[in-house]
mmCIF file of C-alpha atoms in Angstrom:
data_model
loop_
_atom_site.group_PDB
_atom_site.id
_atom_site.type_symbol
_atom_site.label_atom_id
_atom_site.label_comp_id
_atom_site.label_asym_id
_atom_site.label_seq_id
_atom_site.Cartn_x
_atom_site.Cartn_y
_atom_site.Cartn_z
ATOM 1 C CA UNK X 141 60.317 -6.469 -52.628
ATOM 2 C CA UNK X 142 60.329 -2.867 -51.342
ATOM 3 C CA UNK X 143 61.239 -4.428 -47.517
ATOM 4 C CA UNK X 144 64.039 -6.401 -48.542
ATOM 5 C CA UNK X 145 65.612 -3.646 -50.808
ATOM 6 C CA UNK X 146 64.864 -1.490 -47.364
ATOM 7 C CA UNK X 147 66.409 -4.279 -45.151
ATOM 8 C CA UNK X 148 69.521 -4.475 -47.529
ATOM 9 C CA UNK X 149 69.949 -0.708 -47.425
ATOM 10 C CA UNK X 150 70.211 -0.605 -43.625
ATOM 11 C CA UNK X 151 72.313 -3.657 -43.208
ATOM 12 C CA UNK X 152 74.803 -2.076 -45.950
ATOM 13 C CA UNK X 153 75.067 1.524 -44.534
ATOM 14 C CA UNK X 154 75.300 -0.087 -40.884
ATOM 15 C CA UNK X 155 78.380 -2.344 -42.044
ATOM 16 C CA UNK X 156 79.972 0.689 -43.790
ATOM 17 C CA UNK X 157 79.667 2.716 -40.624
ATOM 18 C CA UNK X 158 80.993 0.103 -38.421
ATOM 19 C CA UNK X 159 83.719 -0.051 -40.953
ATOM 20 C CA UNK X 160 84.476 3.762 -40.824
ATOM 21 C CA UNK X 161 84.241 3.913 -36.954
ATOM 22 C CA UNK X 162 86.865 0.898 -36.967
ATOM 23 C CA UNK X 163 88.843 2.903 -39.187
ATOM 24 C CA UNK X 164 88.629 6.032 -37.003
ATOM 25 C CA UNK X 165 89.245 3.830 -33.851
ATOM 26 C CA UNK X 166 92.425 2.348 -35.353
ATOM 27 C CA UNK X 167 93.825 5.683 -36.723
ATOM 28 C CA UNK X 168 97.294 6.588 -34.256
ATOM 29 C CA UNK X 169 97.706 9.744 -32.580
ATOM 30 C CA UNK X 170 100.202 10.717 -35.492
ATOM 31 C CA UNK X 171 97.803 10.105 -38.372
ATOM 32 C CA UNK X 172 97.253 12.806 -41.115
ATOM 33 C CA UNK X 173 94.644 15.276 -39.973
ATOM 34 C CA UNK X 174 93.237 15.040 -43.522
ATOM 35 C CA UNK X 175 92.490 11.200 -43.132
ATOM 36 C CA UNK X 176 90.789 11.832 -39.602
ATOM 37 C CA UNK X 177 88.916 14.898 -41.293
ATOM 38 C CA UNK X 178 88.070 12.758 -44.258
ATOM 39 C CA UNK X 179 86.597 9.610 -42.399
ATOM 40 C CA UNK X 180 84.789 11.922 -39.884
ATOM 41 C CA UNK X 181 82.804 13.447 -42.718
ATOM 42 C CA UNK X 182 82.361 9.909 -44.395
ATOM 43 C CA UNK X 183 80.995 8.895 -40.867
ATOM 44 C CA UNK X 184 78.690 12.001 -40.616
ATOM 45 C CA UNK X 185 77.316 11.436 -44.274
ATOM 46 C CA UNK X 186 76.694 7.801 -43.517
ATOM 47 C CA UNK X 187 74.802 8.688 -40.088
ATOM 48 C CA UNK X 188 72.565 10.864 -41.912
ATOM 49 C CA UNK X 189 71.852 8.031 -44.860
ATOM 50 C CA UNK X 190 71.211 5.624 -42.259
ATOM 51 C CA UNK X 191 68.619 7.878 -40.503
ATOM 52 C CA UNK X 192 67.195 8.681 -43.783
ATOM 53 C CA UNK X 193 66.818 4.731 -44.318
ATOM 54 C CA UNK X 194 65.335 4.437 -41.102
ATOM 55 C CA UNK X 195 62.584 6.645 -41.909
ATOM 56 C CA UNK X 196 62.102 4.830 -45.305
ATOM 57 C CA UNK X 197 61.976 1.793 -43.339
ATOM 58 C CA UNK X 198 58.977 3.083 -41.172
ATOM 59 C CA UNK X 199 57.402 4.137 -44.055
ATOM 60 C CA UNK X 200 57.396 0.884 -45.817
ATOM 61 C CA UNK X 201 56.448 -0.855 -42.543
ATOM 62 C CA UNK X 202 53.214 1.383 -42.312
ATOM 63 C CA UNK X 203 52.887 0.390 -46.035
ATOM 64 C CA UNK X 204 53.137 -3.158 -45.311
ATOM 65 C CA UNK X 205 50.159 -2.743 -42.703
ATOM 66 C CA UNK X 206 48.005 -1.480 -44.975
ATOM 67 C CA UNK X 207 48.521 -4.049 -47.476
ATOM 68 C CA UNK X 208 48.387 -6.489 -44.764
ATOM 69 C CA UNK X 209 44.934 -5.054 -43.625
ATOM 70 C CA UNK X 210 43.418 -5.346 -47.397
ATOM 71 C CA UNK X 211 44.857 -9.029 -47.738
ATOM 72 C CA UNK X 212 43.243 -9.709 -44.240
ATOM 73 C CA UNK X 213 39.619 -8.993 -45.921
ATOM 74 C CA UNK X 214 40.333 -11.822 -48.635
ATOM 75 C CA UNK X 215 42.393 -14.616 -47.063
ATOM 76 C CA UNK X 216 40.652 -17.258 -44.602
ATOM 77 C CA UNK X 217 42.432 -17.059 -41.206
ATOM 78 C CA UNK X 218 44.932 -19.747 -41.648
ATOM 79 C CA UNK X 219 46.252 -18.129 -45.127
ATOM 80 C CA UNK X 220 46.698 -14.780 -43.486
ATOM 81 C CA UNK X 221 48.744 -16.414 -40.433
ATOM 82 C CA UNK X 222 50.744 -18.026 -43.277
ATOM 83 C CA UNK X 223 51.272 -14.659 -45.053
ATOM 84 C CA UNK X 224 51.921 -12.790 -42.007
ATOM 85 C CA UNK X 225 54.596 -15.213 -41.173
ATOM 86 C CA UNK X 226 56.037 -15.137 -44.476
ATOM 87 C CA UNK X 227 56.575 -11.231 -44.343
ATOM 88 C CA UNK X 228 58.179 -11.327 -40.912
ATOM 89 C CA UNK X 229 60.716 -14.246 -41.560
ATOM 90 C CA UNK X 230 61.345 -12.867 -45.051
ATOM 91 C CA UNK X 231 63.148 -9.609 -43.213
ATOM 92 C CA UNK X 232 64.651 -11.931 -40.437
ATOM 93 C CA UNK X 233 66.158 -14.292 -43.356
ATOM 94 C CA UNK X 234 67.588 -11.127 -45.164
ATOM 95 C CA UNK X 235 68.944 -9.754 -42.147
ATOM 96 C CA UNK X 236 70.441 -13.436 -41.393
ATOM 97 C CA UNK X 237 71.700 -14.122 -45.047
ATOM 98 C CA UNK X 238 73.382 -10.652 -44.651
ATOM 99 C CA UNK X 239 75.342 -11.508 -41.829
ATOM 100 C CA UNK X 240 76.424 -14.646 -42.958
ATOM 101 C CA UNK X 241 77.666 -13.084 -46.169
ATOM 102 C CA UNK X 242 79.492 -10.488 -44.016
ATOM 103 C CA UNK X 243 81.148 -13.360 -42.002
ATOM 104 C CA UNK X 244 82.098 -15.304 -44.964
ATOM 105 C CA UNK X 245 83.605 -11.964 -46.275
ATOM 106 C CA UNK X 246 85.377 -11.269 -43.278
ATOM 107 C CA UNK X 247 86.752 -14.968 -43.041
ATOM 108 C CA UNK X 248 87.900 -14.689 -46.697
ATOM 109 C CA UNK X 249 89.571 -11.275 -46.012
ATOM 110 C CA UNK X 250 91.559 -13.337 -42.904
ATOM 111 C CA UNK X 251 92.255 -16.044 -44.776
ATOM 112 C CA UNK X 252 93.797 -14.406 -47.532
ATOM 113 C CA UNK X 253 95.929 -11.997 -44.827
ATOM 114 C CA UNK X 254 97.257 -15.245 -43.485
ATOM 115 C CA UNK X 255 98.383 -16.561 -46.721
ATOM 116 C CA UNK X 256 99.905 -13.370 -47.566
ATOM 117 C CA UNK X 257 101.837 -13.383 -44.037
ATOM 118 C CA UNK X 258 103.147 -16.946 -44.796
#
């Protein structure tokens, strides 16, 4: 459960950071200075939060290794392989699900913009 939460946190922060960087890049030379400053501050905070989340992920990974070692003592080899596969796939599938949700959201936003422009 902790791994899912941390992966979702990392994906969320990465997505927010990407949107802020896109917004910063799309600001024209005549954009108000306070808008640029606000976006730069938001970017700075998101970068710091992302670094904290990466440290948290490392902690969860270390804890997962300890749990895996304990589980290895009690499970037969084939069940242990199933457990290890499950743990790896769960994180990968969580990441893939989040990416798909982001693509769906982007597609819906684009569709809404197209409808409004017609």
